[in-house]
Amino acid sequence: MLLSYRDALNQAMREEMRRDSRIVLIGEEVGYYQGAFKVTKGFVEEFGPHRVVDTPITEAGFTGLAIGAAVAGLRPIVELMTMNFGIVALDQIVNNAAKIRYMSGGQLSVPLVIRGPGSAAHQLGAQHSQSLEAWFCHVPGLKVVAPSTPHDAKGLLKSAIRDQNPVVFIEAQLLYGTKGEVAEGEYTIPLGRADVKRAGTDVTVVAYSKMLLVALEAAERLRQDGLDVEVIDPRTLKPLDLESIVTSVKKTGRMVIVEEGWRFCGLGAQIADSVYAAAFDYLDAPIVRVTGEDVPMPYSRPLEDAAIPDVPRVVAAIHSLCGVA
Amino acid sequence: MTDMDEHDLRSLYRQMLLIRRFEEKSAEMYALAKIAGFLHLYIGEEAIAVGAVAALRPDDYVISAYRDHGHCLARGSDPGRVMAELFGKATGLCQGKGGSMHLVDLANRFMGGYAIVGGHIPLATGLAFATKYRKQDLVTVCFFGEGAVPSGQAHEAFNLAALWKLPVIFICENNRYGMGTPVARAVALYDNVAEAARSYGIMAERVDGMDVLAVRELMRTVVDQVRAGHGPFFIEAMTYRFMGHSMADPSHGHYRSKDEVEEHRKRDPLVLLKHQMLSQALCSEGDFKSLEQEVGEVVAAAVKFADESPFPDPSSLHADVMVEE
């Protein structure tokens, strides 16, 4: 069935909340407002305010509360209105959610999902446009998921909710309205498995979340130039499915990584490092990264456009890598 | 006084004595480099943990900050396994992964020591949220120092606890210094830190934290009230740390005088209870001597157990970062 990314997330949580009464949804405006981006539309009506809990604007407090509730055996889903606000809750996420299992020698666990939109939308300014996945991926003890399609969003969110670990689940405001085929009925997609979104033989492009759509469009344009581009979506950023990426690189010998986040210490640097270590001999040329610019996101449209990877830049990167003028 | 009371008081005294001797021995072991890292001793504050825990059921939750040995021992943890954790041994409560500041003993519902000041207070509201959600008649007790009271996370937690009438008891151990900074230079309402909780509509009371019977008495009333669903409570227990902030800090010197420390030592919680028991002829000097001997043996056995236990094998390094499924 054709479903929007937003509705796919809504279905995932609705199905899971119906089957498991330990799941509670906590966040700003998740209840009566129906979610800042309407992802939780209809939830408070179906599940009641004791399970769909509107919070004050205190991300550290309610994220910490959710972690404590998870330790006590609930399975909370925290909705951050945007991932930017995760910075306010970073102490809780990094010092508590990610470490409680380890510090306790395995006595405690934190089955928790922290979800919300990351990355830029349209002209939201420097504090509401950040791609922080590299921050979360850097921390041992967290899983990080960033789906690009409605089908993946649903299946991965269901797996994240059932996972015994804290999972940071990064959506994108500009993806909420996108539509795609979603399988009928009950299904999950395991965390830690990449998906080949477009098979090809000449070059491997790794992209996730919103950038996956950019990569696919670039691949389509390059078809006219006779280039056969393989596009892989890791879907789960940590643990990363390196094997699938390496399999593709061994076939194509060339690789481009597209990410919206800042270049320096970005996720692509880690992916490149891992691929170099695993498949250096198979590479015909150095790995190319197309990234966001190292600037706070500007407001003005032309400046914002200049800060984010787009189709022409991905096309140009692949052209140069493959020696096409 | 009845036989029951006599047994009762003796048990309270024994627990305080155990913590005192355990802490003294820890300091010795630190000097011998058997214990490393940070070591924050609870000497002088024993009456709070022992008095408070005496009013709890075994299935109630207790959570603490980094000065946590006393709370863990009061909850009934095996002194040998606590000492082994301080030694960094595989037989420690957390298999050597937590250390002094991060003791956890799930079996005794001791949910951990946390070392980011204020950061565990939201966790306590989460434990309480979970028990209330499941309609369990459990309370959560959260210990912290007065230094945590002005932190943002404490305030966010107070607000959530009051807003949602959570069954949590905040126990502020006011030992008058946040490390070397006196409360008057750190908290605006330094002579009444409980106002921080009252400002959110939380009931609060001050108690003499050197008087274990006063702490227990107040806690019995408070626990009944909180267990009955009347929302959170804040206790300010006035106390004094006889030792330095940590082993790196002498008991007196730059920020407080020897006279000041000596003055507070006159109200040593163990001495106060002992005088009371002697004056009421509940115990003889001989009884105290045999208690000393028995507790001394327990602590010696704890050290022996810790010392003879193996260090964790390096192969356990990566265990319990994640829950493996």
PDB file of C-alpha atoms in Angstrom, chain A residues 112-301:
ATOM      1  CA  LEU A 112      14.316   2.855  24.887  1.00  0.00           C
ATOM      2  CA  VAL A 113      13.718   4.610  21.580  1.00  0.00           C
ATOM      3  CA  ILE A 114      14.569   8.277  21.180  1.00  0.00           C
ATOM      4  CA  ARG A 115      13.118   9.470  17.913  1.00  0.00           C
ATOM      5  CA  GLY A 116      12.499  12.656  15.981  1.00  0.00           C
ATOM      6  CA  PRO A 117      13.516  14.557  12.862  1.00  0.00           C
ATOM      7  CA  GLY A 118      17.131  15.469  12.214  1.00  0.00           C
ATOM      8  CA  SER A 119      18.813  17.453   9.406  1.00  0.00           C
ATOM      9  CA  ALA A 120      17.728  20.596   7.598  1.00  0.00           C
ATOM     10  CA  ALA A 121      14.237  21.317   6.364  1.00  0.00           C
ATOM     11  CA  HIS A 122      13.548  24.644   4.661  1.00  0.00           C
ATOM     12  CA  GLN A 123      15.289  27.629   6.203  1.00  0.00           C
ATOM     13  CA  LEU A 124      14.909  26.705   9.845  1.00  0.00           C
ATOM     14  CA  GLY A 125      18.148  28.408  10.814  1.00  0.00           C
ATOM     15  CA  ALA A 126      21.279  27.248  12.549  1.00  0.00           C
ATOM     16  CA  GLN A 127      19.774  25.741  15.698  1.00  0.00           C
ATOM     17  CA  HIS A 128      17.056  23.654  14.022  1.00  0.00           C
ATOM     18  CA  SER A 129      18.876  22.216  11.008  1.00  0.00           C
ATOM     19  CA  GLN A 130      21.598  19.973  12.377  1.00  0.00           C
ATOM     20  CA  SER A 131      22.568  16.440  11.395  1.00  0.00           C
ATOM     21  CA  LEU A 132      23.917  15.037  14.636  1.00  0.00           C
ATOM     22  CA  GLU A 133      24.029  11.320  13.814  1.00  0.00           C
ATOM     23  CA  ALA A 134      27.833  11.227  14.045  1.00  0.00           C
ATOM     24  CA  TRP A 135      27.599  12.411  17.657  1.00  0.00           C
ATOM     25  CA  PHE A 136      25.301   9.571  18.612  1.00  0.00           C
ATOM     26  CA  CYS A 137      27.225   6.996  16.565  1.00  0.00           C
ATOM     27  CA  HIS A 138      30.384   7.955  18.426  1.00  0.00           C
ATOM     28  CA  VAL A 139      29.013   6.755  21.758  1.00  0.00           C
ATOM     29  CA  PRO A 140      29.355   3.071  22.696  1.00  0.00           C
ATOM     30  CA  GLY A 141      26.064   1.713  23.996  1.00  0.00           C
ATOM     31  CA  LEU A 142      23.728   3.344  21.495  1.00  0.00           C
ATOM     32  CA  LYS A 143      22.209   2.071  18.265  1.00  0.00           C
ATOM     33  CA  VAL A 144      21.476   4.665  15.608  1.00  0.00           C
ATOM     34  CA  VAL A 145      18.915   4.279  12.827  1.00  0.00           C
ATOM     35  CA  ALA A 146      18.123   6.712   9.999  1.00  0.00           C
ATOM     36  CA  PRO A 147      15.616   5.291   7.485  1.00  0.00           C
ATOM     37  CA  SER A 148      14.970   6.887   4.121  1.00  0.00           C
ATOM     38  CA  THR A 149      11.749   5.262   2.922  1.00  0.00           C
ATOM     39  CA  PRO A 150       8.301   4.678   4.447  1.00  0.00           C
ATOM     40  CA  HIS A 151       8.739   0.900   4.220  1.00  0.00           C
ATOM     41  CA  ASP A 152      12.066   1.013   6.041  1.00  0.00           C
ATOM     42  CA  ALA A 153      10.805   3.561   8.546  1.00  0.00           C
ATOM     43  CA  LYS A 154       7.988   1.263   9.633  1.00  0.00           C
ATOM     44  CA  GLY A 155       9.935  -1.969   9.796  1.00  0.00           C
ATOM     45  CA  LEU A 156      12.939  -0.426  11.495  1.00  0.00           C
ATOM     46  CA  LEU A 157      10.938   1.508  14.054  1.00  0.00           C
ATOM     47  CA  LYS A 158       9.152  -1.683  15.083  1.00  0.00           C
ATOM     48  CA  SER A 159      12.521  -3.389  15.521  1.00  0.00           C
ATOM     49  CA  ALA A 160      13.885  -0.404  17.444  1.00  0.00           C
ATOM     50  CA  ILE A 161      10.932  -0.542  19.826  1.00  0.00           C
ATOM     51  CA  ARG A 162      11.478  -4.264  20.404  1.00  0.00           C
ATOM     52  CA  ASP A 163      15.226  -3.864  20.887  1.00  0.00           C
ATOM     53  CA  GLN A 164      16.651  -4.269  24.401  1.00  0.00           C
ATOM     54  CA  ASN A 165      19.026  -1.334  23.910  1.00  0.00           C
ATOM     55  CA  PRO A 166      18.682   2.422  23.618  1.00  0.00           C
ATOM     56  CA  VAL A 167      18.086   3.307  19.978  1.00  0.00           C
ATOM     57  CA  VAL A 168      18.369   6.815  18.530  1.00  0.00           C
ATOM     58  CA  PHE A 169      15.962   6.849  15.599  1.00  0.00           C
ATOM     59  CA  ILE A 170      16.573   9.779  13.278  1.00  0.00           C
ATOM     60  CA  GLU A 171      13.799  10.861  10.930  1.00  0.00           C
ATOM     61  CA  ALA A 172      13.703  13.916   8.671  1.00  0.00           C
ATOM     62  CA  GLN A 173      11.135  16.645   8.426  1.00  0.00           C
ATOM     63  CA  LEU A 174      11.383  16.715   4.632  1.00  0.00           C
ATOM     64  CA  LEU A 175      10.776  12.957   4.501  1.00  0.00           C
ATOM     65  CA  TYR A 176       7.531  12.964   6.516  1.00  0.00           C
ATOM     66  CA  GLY A 177       5.419  13.808   3.467  1.00  0.00           C
ATOM     67  CA  THR A 178       7.217  11.485   1.034  1.00  0.00           C
ATOM     68  CA  LYS A 179       5.283   8.414  -0.070  1.00  0.00           C
ATOM     69  CA  GLY A 180       6.290   4.884  -0.876  1.00  0.00           C
ATOM     70  CA  GLU A 181       5.092   1.315  -1.048  1.00  0.00           C
ATOM     71  CA  VAL A 182       4.801  -0.258   2.379  1.00  0.00           C
ATOM     72  CA  ALA A 183       4.253  -3.975   2.806  1.00  0.00           C
ATOM     73  CA  GLU A 184       0.816  -5.024   3.981  1.00  0.00           C
ATOM     74  CA  GLY A 185       0.457  -6.470   7.428  1.00  0.00           C
ATOM     75  CA  GLU A 186       2.946  -7.253  10.125  1.00  0.00           C
ATOM     76  CA  TYR A 187       6.657  -7.030   9.329  1.00  0.00           C
ATOM     77  CA  THR A 188       9.900  -5.882  10.884  1.00  0.00           C
ATOM     78  CA  ILE A 189      13.292  -5.038   9.403  1.00  0.00           C
ATOM     79  CA  PRO A 190      16.262  -6.095  11.524  1.00  0.00           C
ATOM     80  CA  LEU A 191      18.602  -3.358  12.740  1.00  0.00           C
ATOM     81  CA  GLY A 192      22.110  -3.492  11.308  1.00  0.00           C
ATOM     82  CA  ARG A 193      21.235  -4.503   7.738  1.00  0.00           C
ATOM     83  CA  ALA A 194      21.874  -2.266   4.769  1.00  0.00           C
ATOM     84  CA  ASP A 195      19.693  -2.328   1.678  1.00  0.00           C
ATOM     85  CA  VAL A 196      20.760  -2.018  -1.942  1.00  0.00           C
ATOM     86  CA  LYS A 197      18.303   0.590  -3.192  1.00  0.00           C
ATOM     87  CA  ARG A 198      19.578   0.496  -6.761  1.00  0.00           C
ATOM     88  CA  ALA A 199      21.830  -2.166  -8.216  1.00  0.00           C
ATOM     89  CA  GLY A 200      24.736  -1.080 -10.384  1.00  0.00           C
ATOM     90  CA  THR A 201      28.226  -2.040 -11.416  1.00  0.00           C
ATOM     91  CA  ASP A 202      30.325   1.109 -11.968  1.00  0.00           C
ATOM     92  CA  VAL A 203      30.355   2.930  -8.641  1.00  0.00           C
ATOM     93  CA  THR A 204      28.957   2.455  -5.123  1.00  0.00           C
ATOM     94  CA  VAL A 205      27.139   5.368  -3.538  1.00  0.00           C
ATOM     95  CA  VAL A 206      26.398   5.112   0.186  1.00  0.00           C
ATOM     96  CA  ALA A 207      23.700   7.472   1.408  1.00  0.00           C
ATOM     97  CA  TYR A 208      21.074   7.493   4.143  1.00  0.00           C
ATOM     98  CA  SER A 209      18.008   9.375   5.254  1.00  0.00           C
ATOM     99  CA  LYS A 210      17.171  12.344   3.032  1.00  0.00           C
ATOM    100  CA  MET A 211      20.465  12.031   1.122  1.00  0.00           C
ATOM    101  CA  LEU A 212      19.385   8.622  -0.153  1.00  0.00           C
ATOM    102  CA  LEU A 213      16.780  10.366  -2.316  1.00  0.00           C
ATOM    103  CA  VAL A 214      19.448  12.752  -3.597  1.00  0.00           C
ATOM    104  CA  ALA A 215      21.730   9.824  -4.422  1.00  0.00           C
ATOM    105  CA  LEU A 216      18.989   7.942  -6.273  1.00  0.00           C
ATOM    106  CA  GLU A 217      18.173  10.979  -8.370  1.00  0.00           C
ATOM    107  CA  ALA A 218      21.837  11.480  -9.173  1.00  0.00           C
ATOM    108  CA  ALA A 219      22.099   7.826 -10.168  1.00  0.00           C
ATOM    109  CA  GLU A 220      19.150   8.236 -12.495  1.00  0.00           C
ATOM    110  CA  ARG A 221      20.757  11.239 -14.208  1.00  0.00           C
ATOM    111  CA  LEU A 222      24.058   9.399 -14.571  1.00  0.00           C
ATOM    112  CA  ARG A 223      22.320   6.604 -16.401  1.00  0.00           C
ATOM    113  CA  GLN A 224      22.136   8.997 -19.356  1.00  0.00           C
ATOM    114  CA  ASP A 225      25.920   9.233 -19.216  1.00  0.00           C
ATOM    115  CA  GLY A 226      26.149   5.477 -19.356  1.00  0.00           C
ATOM    116  CA  LEU A 227      27.165   5.108 -15.727  1.00  0.00           C
ATOM    117  CA  ASP A 228      25.616   2.274 -13.754  1.00  0.00           C
ATOM    118  CA  VAL A 229      25.454   3.460 -10.138  1.00  0.00           C
ATOM    119  CA  GLU A 230      24.780   1.177  -7.181  1.00  0.00           C
ATOM    120  CA  VAL A 231      23.121   2.970  -4.268  1.00  0.00           C
ATOM    121  CA  ILE A 232      23.290   1.455  -0.801  1.00  0.00           C
ATOM    122  CA  ASP A 233      21.344   2.681   2.186  1.00  0.00           C
ATOM    123  CA  PRO A 234      22.905   1.498   5.464  1.00  0.00           C
ATOM    124  CA  ARG A 235      19.563   2.308   7.161  1.00  0.00           C
ATOM    125  CA  THR A 236      21.106   1.490  10.529  1.00  0.00           C
ATOM    126  CA  LEU A 237      24.176   3.680  11.052  1.00  0.00           C
ATOM    127  CA  LYS A 238      25.287   1.805  14.148  1.00  0.00           C
ATOM    128  CA  PRO A 239      25.851  -1.076  14.101  1.00  0.00           C
ATOM    129  CA  LEU A 240      26.910  -0.464  10.498  1.00  0.00           C
ATOM    130  CA  ASP A 241      26.420  -3.236   7.951  1.00  0.00           C
ATOM    131  CA  LEU A 242      29.959  -2.937   6.632  1.00  0.00           C
ATOM    132  CA  GLU A 243      29.743  -6.301   4.932  1.00  0.00           C
ATOM    133  CA  SER A 244      27.086  -5.185   2.461  1.00  0.00           C
ATOM    134  CA  ILE A 245      29.006  -2.007   1.660  1.00  0.00           C
ATOM    135  CA  VAL A 246      32.257  -3.890   1.164  1.00  0.00           C
ATOM    136  CA  THR A 247      30.552  -6.459  -1.049  1.00  0.00           C
ATOM    137  CA  SER A 248      29.395  -3.651  -3.286  1.00  0.00           C
ATOM    138  CA  VAL A 249      32.788  -1.901  -3.325  1.00  0.00           C
ATOM    139  CA  LYS A 250      34.496  -5.156  -4.288  1.00  0.00           C
ATOM    140  CA  LYS A 251      32.178  -5.259  -7.281  1.00  0.00           C
ATOM    141  CA  THR A 252      32.448  -1.602  -8.373  1.00  0.00           C
ATOM    142  CA  GLY A 253      35.930  -0.577  -7.167  1.00  0.00           C
ATOM    143  CA  ARG A 254      34.715   2.992  -6.556  1.00  0.00           C
ATOM    144  CA  MET A 255      32.849   4.628  -3.749  1.00  0.00           C
ATOM    145  CA  VAL A 256      31.111   7.907  -2.937  1.00  0.00           C
ATOM    146  CA  ILE A 257      29.595   8.665   0.461  1.00  0.00           C
ATOM    147  CA  VAL A 258      26.873  11.293   0.680  1.00  0.00           C
ATOM    148  CA  GLU A 259      25.960  12.794   4.025  1.00  0.00           C
ATOM    149  CA  GLU A 260      24.224  15.982   5.051  1.00  0.00           C
ATOM    150  CA  GLY A 261      26.220  16.403   8.264  1.00  0.00           C
ATOM    151  CA  TRP A 262      29.384  18.452   8.704  1.00  0.00           C
ATOM    152  CA  ARG A 263      32.419  17.105   6.905  1.00  0.00           C
ATOM    153  CA  PHE A 264      34.986  17.158   9.707  1.00  0.00           C
ATOM    154  CA  CYS A 265      34.564  13.993  11.804  1.00  0.00           C
ATOM    155  CA  GLY A 266      31.409  13.209   9.863  1.00  0.00           C
ATOM    156  CA  LEU A 267      29.965   9.721   9.612  1.00  0.00           C
ATOM    157  CA  GLY A 268      31.372   9.317   6.104  1.00  0.00           C
ATOM    158  CA  ALA A 269      34.900   9.587   7.503  1.00  0.00           C
ATOM    159  CA  GLN A 270      34.223   6.524   9.624  1.00  0.00           C
ATOM    160  CA  ILE A 271      32.583   4.611   6.787  1.00  0.00           C
ATOM    161  CA  ALA A 272      35.550   5.425   4.530  1.00  0.00           C
ATOM    162  CA  ASP A 273      38.014   4.324   7.193  1.00  0.00           C
ATOM    163  CA  SER A 274      36.183   1.030   7.654  1.00  0.00           C
ATOM    164  CA  VAL A 275      36.048   0.397   3.906  1.00  0.00           C
ATOM    165  CA  TYR A 276      39.746   1.253   3.464  1.00  0.00           C
ATOM    166  CA  ALA A 277      40.617  -1.240   6.193  1.00  0.00           C
ATOM    167  CA  ALA A 278      38.411  -3.958   4.743  1.00  0.00           C
ATOM    168  CA  ALA A 279      38.753  -3.484   0.980  1.00  0.00           C
ATOM    169  CA  PHE A 280      41.667  -1.184   0.128  1.00  0.00           C
ATOM    170  CA  ASP A 281      42.967  -3.508  -2.547  1.00  0.00           C
ATOM    171  CA  TYR A 282      39.650  -3.489  -4.334  1.00  0.00           C
ATOM    172  CA  LEU A 283      39.487   0.305  -4.659  1.00  0.00           C
ATOM    173  CA  ASP A 284      40.530   1.780  -7.998  1.00  0.00           C
ATOM    174  CA  ALA A 285      40.508   5.321  -6.637  1.00  0.00           C
ATOM    175  CA  PRO A 286      40.263   7.117  -3.290  1.00  0.00           C
ATOM    176  CA  ILE A 287      36.818   7.270  -1.704  1.00  0.00           C
ATOM    177  CA  VAL A 288      35.018  10.555  -2.343  1.00  0.00           C
ATOM    178  CA  ARG A 289      32.829  12.244   0.260  1.00  0.00           C
ATOM    179  CA  VAL A 290      30.040  14.668  -0.517  1.00  0.00           C
ATOM    180  CA  THR A 291      29.065  16.370   2.714  1.00  0.00           C
ATOM    181  CA  GLY A 292      27.426  19.347   4.291  1.00  0.00           C
ATOM    182  CA  GLU A 293      29.629  22.417   4.588  1.00  0.00           C
ATOM    183  CA  ASP A 294      31.384  23.125   7.880  1.00  0.00           C
ATOM    184  CA  VAL A 295      29.215  26.095   8.798  1.00  0.00           C
ATOM    185  CA  PRO A 296      26.292  26.711  11.130  1.00  0.00           C
ATOM    186  CA  MET A 297      23.252  26.437   8.866  1.00  0.00           C
ATOM    187  CA  PRO A 298      22.480  29.870   7.392  1.00  0.00           C
ATOM    188  CA  TYR A 299      18.895  31.061   7.033  1.00  0.00           C
ATOM    189  CA  SER A 300      18.926  32.589   3.562  1.00  0.00           C
ATOM    190  CA  ARG A 301      17.798  30.120   0.886  1.00  0.00           C
TER     191      ARG A 301
END
